[in-house]
Amino acid sequence: MADSAQAQKLVYLVTGGCGFLGEHVVRMLLQQEPQLRELRIFDLHLGPWLEELKTGPVQVTAIQGDVTQAHEVAAAVAGAHVVIHTAGLVDVFGKTSPETIHEVNVQGTRNVIEACVQTGTRFLVYTSSMEVVGPNIKGQPFYRGNENTPYEAVHRHPYPCSKALAEQLVLEANGRKVLGGLPLVTCALRPTGIYGEGHQIMRDFYHQGLRLGGRLFRAIPASVEHGRVYVGNVAWMHVLVARELEHRAALMGGQVYFCYDNSPYKSYEDFNMEFLGPCGLRLVGTRPLLPYWLLLFLAALNVLLQWLLRPLLLYAPLLNPYTLAMANTTFTVSTDKARRHFGYEPLFSWEESRTRTIRWVQAVEGSAQ
Ligand SMILES: NC(=O)c1ccc[n+]([C@@H]2O[C@H](COP(=O)([O-])OP(=O)(O)OC[C@H]3O[C@@H](n4cnc5c(N)ncnc54)[C@H](O)[C@@H]3O)[C@@H](O)[C@H]2O)c1
Ligand SMILES: C[C@@H](CO)CCC[C@@H](C)[C@H]1CC[C@H]2[C@@H]3[C@H](O)C=C4C[C@@H](O)CC[C@]4(C)[C@H]3CC[C@]12C
């Protein structure tokens, strides 16, 4: 008893802890981090599920706050040993202005770094994105690449631009002296497209399929591979990095790691069918049903409609030129850097990840009826 009380000494802060990934990180920390004494969860919107966590042995502190407000961030960071910064605005559909995306993703990250420096927190793990690398605006394939694969990372869309800038800030902050004189140790994790329980876009595709009489129509050639990784494994990588940063600071500080697991390489649509198929949906066509030029035209039309309708309503469909380019460009990773640097092995096999995700979609279906 005395031993476990002594071992429980660490204070962690998870920003964005009520988001899709953030909730998995929070739950994973509570299950897998025995050294945890207090877990602070900082988010603009706090979820009601946090209440159930407050009865466990770890002190769970929910903080409603905004990463763009430096003083709120500094108050939340003060006294934390580790910060896992997952908060961000994930918008590739034109729902939010580019300025707001920049403010949350870039200025928010700057505030987190400055808070660490001012309050003496030494370990910062940043959730970056594969989009920091690509796909680029030229649509060049990135086929089973790793962290050292040369690739022309050129972006125009506000989301990848903001993630790239924020990642750069985090990596440059590695080694800065924090209050007390010790160096800050940072690193960035780059998930590919995350899937699993709570994935809003999967839910959207599922509902779209139901509306279309149980069918989805193939729009992307099956040969275009899109990297995907299970949310539980992404969360597990965050927990491991947070734990190991202190012991392997020289090796891991300032590094980037793709998030990967054993999920199969498939097209975006074929991959989704791994879950939606067992839930009763069918992907129609072995080839795209519409020619690419027509899809591009529809995507451009959606942009025009979004602009025209803006004064009346928010029209933000899944298809726009950017999402089409994303889905239509091969981008897959194949790396073992995380295993070599901090002993990462996926916690969930592909079969388990798939089963869990199917069960979740079925529960979504149940709750929709
Ligand atoms: N979903 C993916 O496929 C994916 C892939 C790669 C990287 N990422 C990155 O992972 C992180 C989490 O993404 P997600 O998919 O869980 O998104 P999400 O939208 O589900 O979660 C983001 C969380 O951040 C919070 N947040 C937003 N603005 C905030 C602010 N101003 N202050 C405080 N909290 C704020 C939101 O309330 C939300 O709970 C993001 O940084 C994203 O860029 C996501
Ligand atoms: C053309 C449509 C026909 O069915 C398919 C459109 C699919 C798109 C909506 C998604 C294709 C690729 C996705 C992105 C990718 O998985 C990686 C991402 C990185 C992450 O940081 C945020 C989410 C996302 C941008 C993800 C968003 C949805 C897609 C563009």
Short mmCIF file of C-alpha atoms and ligand atoms in Angstrom, two decimals:
data_model
loop_
_atom_site.label_atom_id
_atom_site.label_comp_id
_atom_site.label_asym_id
_atom_site.label_seq_id
_atom_site.Cartn_x
_atom_site.Cartn_y
_atom_site.Cartn_z
CA MET A 1 0.00 0.00 0.00
CA ALA A 2 2.75 2.40 1.06
CA ASP A 3 4.70 1.32 -2.02
CA SER A 4 1.86 2.08 -4.41
CA ALA A 5 1.25 5.45 -2.75
CA GLN A 6 4.93 6.27 -3.19
CA ALA A 7 4.92 5.12 -6.79
CA GLN A 8 1.93 7.35 -7.58
CA LYS A 9 3.76 10.61 -7.86
CA LEU A 10 3.24 12.01 -11.33
CA VAL A 11 0.88 14.72 -12.53
CA TYR A 12 -0.13 14.58 -16.19
CA LEU A 13 -2.08 17.11 -18.21
CA VAL A 14 -3.93 16.08 -21.38
CA THR A 15 -5.16 18.99 -23.50
CA GLY A 16 -8.08 18.11 -25.73
CA GLY A 17 -8.73 15.22 -23.33
CA CYS A 18 -12.43 15.07 -24.26
CA GLY A 19 -11.85 14.65 -28.01
CA PHE A 20 -11.88 11.43 -30.04
CA LEU A 21 -8.19 10.69 -29.46
CA GLY A 22 -7.97 12.59 -26.16
CA GLU A 23 -10.57 10.38 -24.44
CA HIS A 24 -8.63 7.26 -25.45
CA VAL A 25 -5.39 8.80 -24.16
CA VAL A 26 -7.09 9.66 -20.85
CA ARG A 27 -8.53 6.16 -20.39
CA MET A 28 -5.25 4.54 -21.46
CA LEU A 29 -3.27 6.60 -18.94
CA LEU A 30 -5.61 5.56 -16.14
CA GLN A 31 -5.23 1.90 -17.12
CA GLN A 32 -1.55 1.77 -18.01
CA GLU A 33 0.33 4.42 -16.04
CA PRO A 34 0.89 3.19 -12.47
CA GLN A 35 2.94 6.27 -11.53
CA LEU A 36 0.01 8.61 -12.01
CA ARG A 37 -1.18 10.63 -9.01
CA GLU A 38 -3.24 13.28 -10.74
CA LEU A 39 -4.63 13.46 -14.27
CA ARG A 40 -5.72 16.88 -15.48
CA ILE A 41 -8.04 17.00 -18.44
CA PHE A 42 -8.16 20.35 -20.20
CA ASP A 43 -10.74 20.95 -22.91
CA LEU A 44 -13.01 23.60 -24.33
CA HIS A 45 -15.93 21.19 -23.89
CA LEU A 46 -15.90 18.76 -20.99
CA GLY A 47 -17.67 15.42 -21.50
CA PRO A 48 -20.14 14.00 -18.93
CA TRP A 49 -18.21 10.67 -19.01
CA LEU A 50 -15.47 12.35 -16.95
CA GLU A 51 -17.63 11.95 -13.83
CA GLU A 52 -17.25 8.15 -13.84
CA LEU A 53 -13.45 8.53 -13.75
CA LYS A 54 -13.48 10.55 -10.56
CA THR A 55 -14.14 7.56 -8.29
CA GLY A 56 -10.85 5.76 -9.09
CA PRO A 57 -7.51 5.88 -7.22
CA VAL A 58 -6.07 8.64 -9.45
CA GLN A 59 -7.23 12.21 -8.86
CA VAL A 60 -8.98 13.30 -12.04
CA THR A 61 -9.23 17.06 -12.45
CA ALA A 62 -11.44 18.38 -15.24
CA ILE A 63 -10.52 21.86 -16.43
CA GLN A 64 -12.75 23.68 -18.85
CA GLY A 65 -10.42 25.98 -20.77
CA ASP A 66 -9.23 27.34 -24.06
CA VAL A 67 -5.69 26.75 -25.38
CA THR A 68 -5.75 30.14 -27.08
CA GLN A 69 -5.91 31.78 -23.63
CA ALA A 70 -2.33 31.78 -22.33
CA HIS A 71 -3.29 32.37 -18.69
CA GLU A 72 -5.74 29.45 -18.67
CA VAL A 73 -3.12 27.15 -20.14
CA ALA A 74 -0.44 28.31 -17.68
CA ALA A 75 -2.75 27.68 -14.72
CA ALA A 76 -3.50 24.16 -15.95
CA VAL A 77 0.16 23.33 -16.69
CA ALA A 78 1.58 24.60 -13.38
CA GLY A 79 2.86 21.66 -11.35
CA ALA A 80 2.38 19.04 -14.12
CA HIS A 81 5.30 16.73 -14.89
CA VAL A 82 4.14 15.84 -18.39
CA VAL A 83 1.87 17.58 -20.90
CA ILE A 84 0.24 15.62 -23.71
CA HIS A 85 -1.04 18.24 -26.13
CA THR A 86 -3.74 16.71 -28.34
CA ALA A 87 -6.13 19.70 -28.42
CA GLY A 88 -6.64 21.00 -31.91
CA LEU A 89 -9.13 22.06 -34.50
CA VAL A 90 -9.45 19.23 -37.00
CA ASP A 91 -11.25 20.78 -39.93
CA VAL A 92 -10.72 19.93 -43.57
CA PHE A 93 -14.34 20.66 -44.49
CA GLY A 94 -14.38 24.46 -44.30
CA LYS A 95 -16.45 24.64 -41.10
CA THR A 96 -14.07 27.07 -39.39
CA SER A 97 -12.13 30.05 -40.67
CA PRO A 98 -8.40 29.64 -41.47
CA GLU A 99 -7.68 32.29 -38.82
CA THR A 100 -9.41 30.27 -36.10
CA ILE A 101 -7.61 27.07 -37.16
CA HIS A 102 -4.31 28.93 -36.94
CA GLU A 103 -5.20 30.50 -33.60
CA VAL A 104 -6.11 27.17 -31.96
CA ASN A 105 -3.49 24.93 -33.56
CA VAL A 106 -0.51 27.28 -33.72
CA GLN A 107 -1.04 29.94 -31.04
CA GLY A 108 -2.57 27.29 -28.75
CA THR A 109 0.58 25.18 -29.11
CA ARG A 110 2.78 28.23 -28.53
CA ASN A 111 0.85 28.88 -25.31
CA VAL A 112 1.41 25.29 -24.16
CA ILE A 113 5.16 25.55 -24.81
CA GLU A 114 5.45 28.90 -23.01
CA ALA A 115 3.44 27.54 -20.08
CA CYS A 116 5.88 24.62 -19.76
CA VAL A 117 8.83 27.01 -19.84
CA GLN A 118 7.33 29.45 -17.33
CA THR A 119 6.07 26.86 -14.85
CA GLY A 120 8.94 24.35 -15.04
CA THR A 121 7.23 21.42 -16.80
CA ARG A 122 9.89 19.41 -18.60
CA PHE A 123 8.13 16.88 -20.82
CA LEU A 124 5.85 17.75 -23.71
CA VAL A 125 4.30 15.27 -26.14
CA TYR A 126 2.59 16.84 -29.15
CA THR A 127 -0.04 15.14 -31.33
CA SER A 128 0.99 16.16 -34.80
CA SER A 129 -0.34 14.54 -37.99
CA MET A 130 0.77 12.67 -41.09
CA GLU A 131 -0.47 15.77 -42.90
CA VAL A 132 2.62 17.65 -41.77
CA VAL A 133 4.31 15.54 -44.44
CA GLY A 134 1.54 14.91 -46.94
CA PRO A 135 -0.17 14.16 -49.21
CA ASN A 136 1.22 17.29 -50.84
CA ILE A 137 -0.64 19.59 -53.22
CA LYS A 138 1.04 17.87 -56.19
CA GLY A 139 -0.62 14.56 -55.31
CA GLN A 140 2.70 12.72 -55.23
CA PRO A 141 2.47 9.25 -53.65
CA PHE A 142 4.18 8.49 -50.34
CA TYR A 143 4.34 4.70 -50.49
CA ARG A 144 5.20 2.92 -47.22
CA GLY A 145 7.54 5.71 -46.27
CA ASN A 146 9.21 6.33 -42.92
CA GLU A 147 10.32 9.38 -40.92
CA ASN A 148 13.40 9.77 -43.17
CA THR A 149 11.77 9.25 -46.55
CA PRO A 150 12.33 12.32 -48.73
CA TYR A 151 9.05 13.93 -49.75
CA GLU A 152 8.16 17.40 -50.93
CA ALA A 153 5.92 18.63 -48.09
CA VAL A 154 4.03 21.53 -49.67
CA HIS A 155 0.70 22.61 -48.18
CA ARG A 156 -1.90 25.25 -48.84
CA HIS A 157 -4.85 24.09 -46.77
CA PRO A 158 -5.12 25.81 -43.35
CA TYR A 159 -5.25 22.54 -41.37
CA PRO A 160 -1.98 20.91 -42.56
CA CYS A 161 -0.30 24.34 -42.61
CA SER A 162 -1.24 24.86 -38.97
CA LYS A 163 -0.13 21.37 -37.92
CA ALA A 164 3.21 21.80 -39.68
CA LEU A 165 3.86 25.17 -38.00
CA ALA A 166 2.84 23.85 -34.59
CA GLU A 167 5.02 20.77 -34.94
CA GLN A 168 7.97 22.97 -35.85
CA LEU A 169 7.41 25.09 -32.73
CA VAL A 170 7.34 21.98 -30.55
CA LEU A 171 10.51 20.51 -32.04
CA GLU A 172 12.37 23.83 -31.84
CA ALA A 173 11.40 24.14 -28.18
CA ASN A 174 13.28 20.96 -27.34
CA GLY A 175 16.21 21.89 -25.10
CA ARG A 176 14.86 25.28 -23.98
CA LYS A 177 15.48 25.94 -20.31
CA VAL A 178 12.35 25.75 -18.18
CA LEU A 179 11.84 27.38 -14.77
CA GLY A 180 14.49 25.86 -12.52
CA GLY A 181 17.06 25.65 -15.33
CA LEU A 182 16.48 22.12 -16.67
CA PRO A 183 15.89 21.51 -20.39
CA LEU A 184 12.48 20.97 -21.93
CA VAL A 185 12.17 17.62 -23.73
CA THR A 186 9.64 17.50 -26.55
CA CYS A 187 8.58 15.18 -29.29
CA ALA A 188 5.83 14.89 -31.89
CA LEU A 189 3.66 11.94 -32.87
CA ARG A 190 2.25 11.85 -36.38
CA PRO A 191 -0.81 9.62 -36.66
CA THR A 192 -2.08 8.66 -40.09
CA GLY A 193 -5.89 8.58 -40.41
CA ILE A 194 -7.12 7.42 -36.99
CA TYR A 195 -10.10 5.07 -36.72
CA GLY A 196 -11.89 3.38 -33.85
CA GLU A 197 -14.56 3.99 -31.25
CA GLY A 198 -15.75 7.60 -31.42
CA HIS A 199 -14.59 8.34 -34.99
CA GLN A 200 -17.02 10.97 -36.23
CA ILE A 201 -16.22 10.59 -39.96
CA MET A 202 -16.84 6.83 -39.80
CA ARG A 203 -20.19 7.63 -38.20
CA ASP A 204 -20.92 10.10 -41.03
CA PHE A 205 -20.13 7.48 -43.70
CA TYR A 206 -22.29 4.96 -41.89
CA HIS A 207 -25.27 7.31 -41.80
CA GLN A 208 -24.70 8.30 -45.43
CA GLY A 209 -24.79 4.58 -46.36
CA LEU A 210 -28.03 4.08 -44.43
CA ARG A 211 -29.59 7.05 -46.23
CA LEU A 212 -28.56 5.52 -49.57
CA GLY A 213 -30.38 2.26 -48.81
CA GLY A 214 -27.40 0.39 -47.33
CA ARG A 215 -25.01 1.30 -50.17
CA LEU A 216 -21.93 3.43 -50.61
CA PHE A 217 -20.61 4.15 -54.08
CA ARG A 218 -16.95 3.72 -54.89
CA ALA A 219 -15.34 7.04 -55.77
CA ILE A 220 -11.64 6.23 -55.31
CA PRO A 221 -9.64 3.52 -57.15
CA ALA A 222 -9.01 0.52 -54.89
CA SER A 223 -5.30 0.76 -55.74
CA VAL A 224 -4.83 4.08 -53.86
CA GLU A 225 -3.53 3.19 -50.39
CA HIS A 226 -4.39 5.35 -47.40
CA GLY A 227 -2.61 4.94 -44.05
CA ARG A 228 -4.84 4.17 -41.05
CA VAL A 229 -4.09 3.45 -37.42
CA TYR A 230 -6.29 2.29 -34.54
CA VAL A 231 -7.05 4.93 -31.90
CA GLY A 232 -6.13 2.60 -29.01
CA ASN A 233 -2.65 2.10 -30.46
CA VAL A 234 -2.22 5.85 -31.03
CA ALA A 235 -3.19 6.43 -27.39
CA TRP A 236 -0.78 3.71 -26.28
CA MET A 237 2.05 5.37 -28.20
CA HIS A 238 1.31 8.64 -26.40
CA VAL A 239 1.42 6.92 -23.01
CA LEU A 240 4.72 5.18 -23.81
CA VAL A 241 6.35 8.34 -25.16
CA ALA A 242 5.24 10.31 -22.11
CA ARG A 243 6.72 7.62 -19.85
CA GLU A 244 10.00 7.18 -21.70
CA LEU A 245 10.83 10.83 -22.51
CA GLU A 246 12.50 11.32 -19.14
CA HIS A 247 14.68 8.21 -19.39
CA ARG A 248 15.60 8.57 -23.05
CA ALA A 249 15.67 12.34 -23.39
CA ALA A 250 18.85 12.41 -25.47
CA LEU A 251 17.48 9.92 -27.98
CA MET A 252 13.85 10.99 -28.14
CA GLY A 253 14.00 14.76 -27.55
CA GLY A 254 13.15 16.73 -30.69
CA GLN A 255 12.12 13.59 -32.61
CA VAL A 256 9.07 12.82 -34.72
CA TYR A 257 7.38 9.43 -34.86
CA PHE A 258 4.69 8.22 -37.21
CA CYS A 259 1.93 6.35 -35.38
CA TYR A 260 1.52 2.89 -36.89
CA ASP A 261 0.18 -0.57 -36.19
CA ASN A 262 -0.77 -3.67 -38.16
CA SER A 263 -3.88 -2.23 -39.81
CA PRO A 264 -3.86 -3.35 -43.48
CA TYR A 265 -2.94 -1.08 -46.37
CA LYS A 266 -6.10 -0.35 -48.32
CA SER A 267 -7.93 2.47 -50.02
CA TYR A 268 -9.85 4.80 -47.71
CA GLU A 269 -13.19 3.37 -48.79
CA ASP A 270 -12.15 -0.30 -48.75
CA PHE A 271 -10.70 0.17 -45.30
CA ASN A 272 -13.95 1.69 -43.99
CA MET A 273 -15.82 -1.30 -45.42
CA GLU A 274 -13.89 -3.55 -42.99
CA PHE A 275 -16.25 -2.12 -40.37
CA LEU A 276 -19.24 -0.89 -42.32
CA GLY A 277 -19.54 -4.16 -44.28
CA PRO A 278 -20.25 -6.27 -41.17
CA CYS A 279 -22.79 -3.59 -40.17
CA GLY A 280 -24.79 -4.20 -43.32
CA LEU A 281 -23.42 -1.68 -45.83
CA ARG A 282 -22.19 -2.56 -49.33
CA LEU A 283 -19.62 -0.71 -51.44
CA VAL A 284 -20.97 -0.63 -54.98
CA GLY A 285 -18.51 -0.93 -57.88
CA THR A 286 -15.08 -2.44 -58.33
CA ARG A 287 -13.99 0.78 -60.03
CA PRO A 288 -14.99 4.39 -59.31
CA LEU A 289 -18.51 4.95 -60.61
CA LEU A 290 -17.81 8.54 -61.66
CA PRO A 291 -14.81 9.73 -63.69
CA TYR A 292 -12.27 11.73 -61.70
CA TRP A 293 -12.93 14.96 -63.60
CA LEU A 294 -16.61 14.78 -62.62
CA LEU A 295 -15.76 14.20 -58.96
CA LEU A 296 -13.42 17.17 -59.10
CA PHE A 297 -16.19 19.23 -60.64
CA LEU A 298 -18.63 18.17 -57.87
CA ALA A 299 -15.99 18.92 -55.24
CA ALA A 300 -15.52 22.42 -56.70
CA LEU A 301 -19.27 22.87 -56.85
CA ASN A 302 -19.46 22.04 -53.14
CA VAL A 303 -16.98 24.82 -52.43
CA LEU A 304 -19.09 27.26 -54.40
CA LEU A 305 -22.27 26.12 -52.62
CA GLN A 306 -20.56 26.43 -49.26
CA TRP A 307 -19.63 30.01 -50.07
CA LEU A 308 -23.07 30.92 -51.46
CA LEU A 309 -24.96 29.37 -48.56
CA ARG A 310 -22.66 30.68 -45.83
CA PRO A 311 -24.95 33.62 -44.88
CA LEU A 312 -27.85 31.17 -44.40
CA LEU A 313 -26.37 27.89 -43.18
CA LEU A 314 -23.19 25.88 -42.80
CA TYR A 315 -22.88 23.55 -45.80
CA ALA A 316 -19.84 21.33 -45.17
CA PRO A 317 -20.05 18.04 -47.10
CA LEU A 318 -17.33 15.36 -46.96
CA LEU A 319 -16.38 15.96 -50.60
CA ASN A 320 -14.28 19.01 -51.47
CA PRO A 321 -11.13 19.38 -53.59
CA TYR A 322 -8.89 18.90 -50.56
CA THR A 323 -10.56 15.76 -49.17
CA LEU A 324 -10.74 14.33 -52.69
CA ALA A 325 -7.02 14.89 -53.15
CA MET A 326 -6.35 13.33 -49.72
CA ALA A 327 -8.38 10.23 -50.45
CA ASN A 328 -7.03 9.96 -54.01
CA THR A 329 -3.31 10.09 -53.19
CA THR A 330 -1.41 7.11 -51.83
CA PHE A 331 0.02 7.90 -48.42
CA THR A 332 1.14 4.97 -46.26
CA VAL A 333 3.86 4.53 -43.68
CA SER A 334 6.08 1.59 -42.87
CA THR A 335 8.49 2.23 -40.02
CA ASP A 336 9.82 0.76 -36.79
CA LYS A 337 11.29 3.96 -35.33
CA ALA A 338 8.93 3.90 -32.33
CA ARG A 339 9.93 0.30 -31.54
CA ARG A 340 13.61 1.11 -31.79
CA HIS A 341 13.44 4.30 -29.74
CA PHE A 342 11.01 3.43 -26.97
CA GLY A 343 10.00 -0.21 -27.38
CA TYR A 344 6.55 0.42 -28.88
CA GLU A 345 4.55 -2.60 -29.99
CA PRO A 346 0.87 -2.16 -30.84
CA LEU A 347 -1.30 -3.00 -27.83
CA PHE A 348 -4.21 -4.04 -30.06
CA SER A 349 -3.90 -6.50 -32.94
CA TRP A 350 -5.65 -5.70 -36.22
CA GLU A 351 -8.34 -8.29 -35.40
CA GLU A 352 -9.02 -6.69 -32.02
CA SER A 353 -9.02 -3.16 -33.44
CA ARG A 354 -11.45 -4.27 -36.13
CA THR A 355 -13.76 -6.07 -33.68
CA ARG A 356 -13.85 -3.13 -31.30
CA THR A 357 -14.61 -0.70 -34.11
CA ILE A 358 -17.38 -2.91 -35.54
CA ARG A 359 -18.95 -3.24 -32.10
CA TRP A 360 -18.90 0.52 -31.76
CA VAL A 361 -20.52 1.10 -35.18
CA GLN A 362 -23.19 -1.45 -34.23
CA ALA A 363 -23.82 0.45 -31.01
CA VAL A 364 -24.14 3.70 -33.03
CA GLU A 365 -26.69 1.87 -35.18
CA GLY A 366 -28.56 0.72 -32.08
CA SER A 367 -28.69 4.20 -30.61
CA ALA A 368 -29.88 5.67 -33.95
CA GLN A 369 -32.97 3.43 -34.00
N1 LIG B 1 -8.53 12.20 -36.25
C1 LIG B 1 -7.47 11.93 -36.98
O1 LIG B 1 -7.52 11.13 -37.93
C2 LIG B 1 -6.16 12.59 -36.65
C3 LIG B 1 -5.03 12.17 -37.38
C4 LIG B 1 -3.81 12.76 -37.10
C5 LIG B 1 -3.70 13.71 -36.10
N2 LIG B 1 -4.78 14.10 -35.41
C6 LIG B 1 -4.60 15.11 -34.36
O2 LIG B 1 -5.03 14.54 -33.13
C7 LIG B 1 -5.56 15.55 -32.28
C8 LIG B 1 -6.93 15.14 -31.79
O3 LIG B 1 -7.76 14.98 -32.91
P1 LIG B 1 -9.20 14.33 -32.80
O4 LIG B 1 -9.44 13.61 -34.06
O5 LIG B 1 -9.31 13.62 -31.50
O6 LIG B 1 -10.09 15.64 -32.81
P2 LIG B 1 -11.31 16.06 -31.88
O7 LIG B 1 -11.92 17.23 -32.51
O8 LIG B 1 -12.17 14.88 -31.59
O9 LIG B 1 -10.58 16.45 -30.54
C9 LIG B 1 -9.97 17.69 -30.34
C10 LIG B 1 -10.29 18.18 -28.95
O10 LIG B 1 -9.66 19.44 -28.77
C11 LIG B 1 -10.60 20.30 -28.14
N3 LIG B 1 -10.32 21.69 -28.49
C12 LIG B 1 -10.54 22.28 -29.68
N4 LIG B 1 -10.24 23.58 -29.60
C13 LIG B 1 -9.84 23.81 -28.33
C14 LIG B 1 -9.40 24.96 -27.64
N5 LIG B 1 -9.36 26.14 -28.22
N6 LIG B 1 -9.04 24.82 -26.35
C15 LIG B 1 -9.11 23.62 -25.73
N7 LIG B 1 -9.54 22.51 -26.33
C16 LIG B 1 -9.88 22.60 -27.62
C17 LIG B 1 -11.96 19.88 -28.66
O11 LIG B 1 -12.98 20.32 -27.79
C18 LIG B 1 -11.80 18.37 -28.73
O12 LIG B 1 -12.23 17.76 -27.53
C19 LIG B 1 -5.55 16.84 -33.09
O13 LIG B 1 -4.47 17.62 -32.70
C20 LIG B 1 -5.42 16.37 -34.52
O14 LIG B 1 -4.76 17.32 -35.31
C21 LIG B 1 -6.03 13.55 -35.65
C1 LIG B 2 -14.12 11.39 -51.93
C2 LIG B 2 -14.92 10.71 -50.85
C3 LIG B 2 -15.62 9.54 -51.45
O1 LIG B 2 -16.09 8.56 -50.62
C4 LIG B 2 -14.00 10.27 -49.72
C5 LIG B 2 -13.59 11.46 -48.86
C6 LIG B 2 -12.82 10.94 -47.70
C7 LIG B 2 -12.23 12.08 -46.84
C8 LIG B 2 -13.34 12.74 -46.09
C9 LIG B 2 -11.14 11.53 -45.94
C10 LIG B 2 -10.01 10.87 -46.78
C11 LIG B 2 -8.74 11.02 -45.99
C12 LIG B 2 -9.18 11.59 -44.66
C13 LIG B 2 -8.13 12.33 -43.82
C14 LIG B 2 -6.95 11.43 -43.48
O2 LIG B 2 -7.37 10.17 -43.01
C15 LIG B 2 -6.03 12.02 -42.49
C16 LIG B 2 -6.37 13.07 -41.71
C17 LIG B 2 -5.31 13.64 -40.88
C18 LIG B 2 -5.76 14.14 -39.56
O3 LIG B 2 -4.77 14.94 -38.99
C19 LIG B 2 -7.12 14.78 -39.55
C20 LIG B 2 -8.15 14.00 -40.33
C21 LIG B 2 -7.70 13.72 -41.76
C22 LIG B 2 -7.52 15.06 -42.48
C23 LIG B 2 -8.75 12.84 -42.50
C24 LIG B 2 -10.04 13.64 -42.77
C25 LIG B 2 -11.01 12.91 -43.72
C26 LIG B 2 -10.35 12.50 -45.03
C27 LIG B 2 -9.93 13.73 -45.83
#
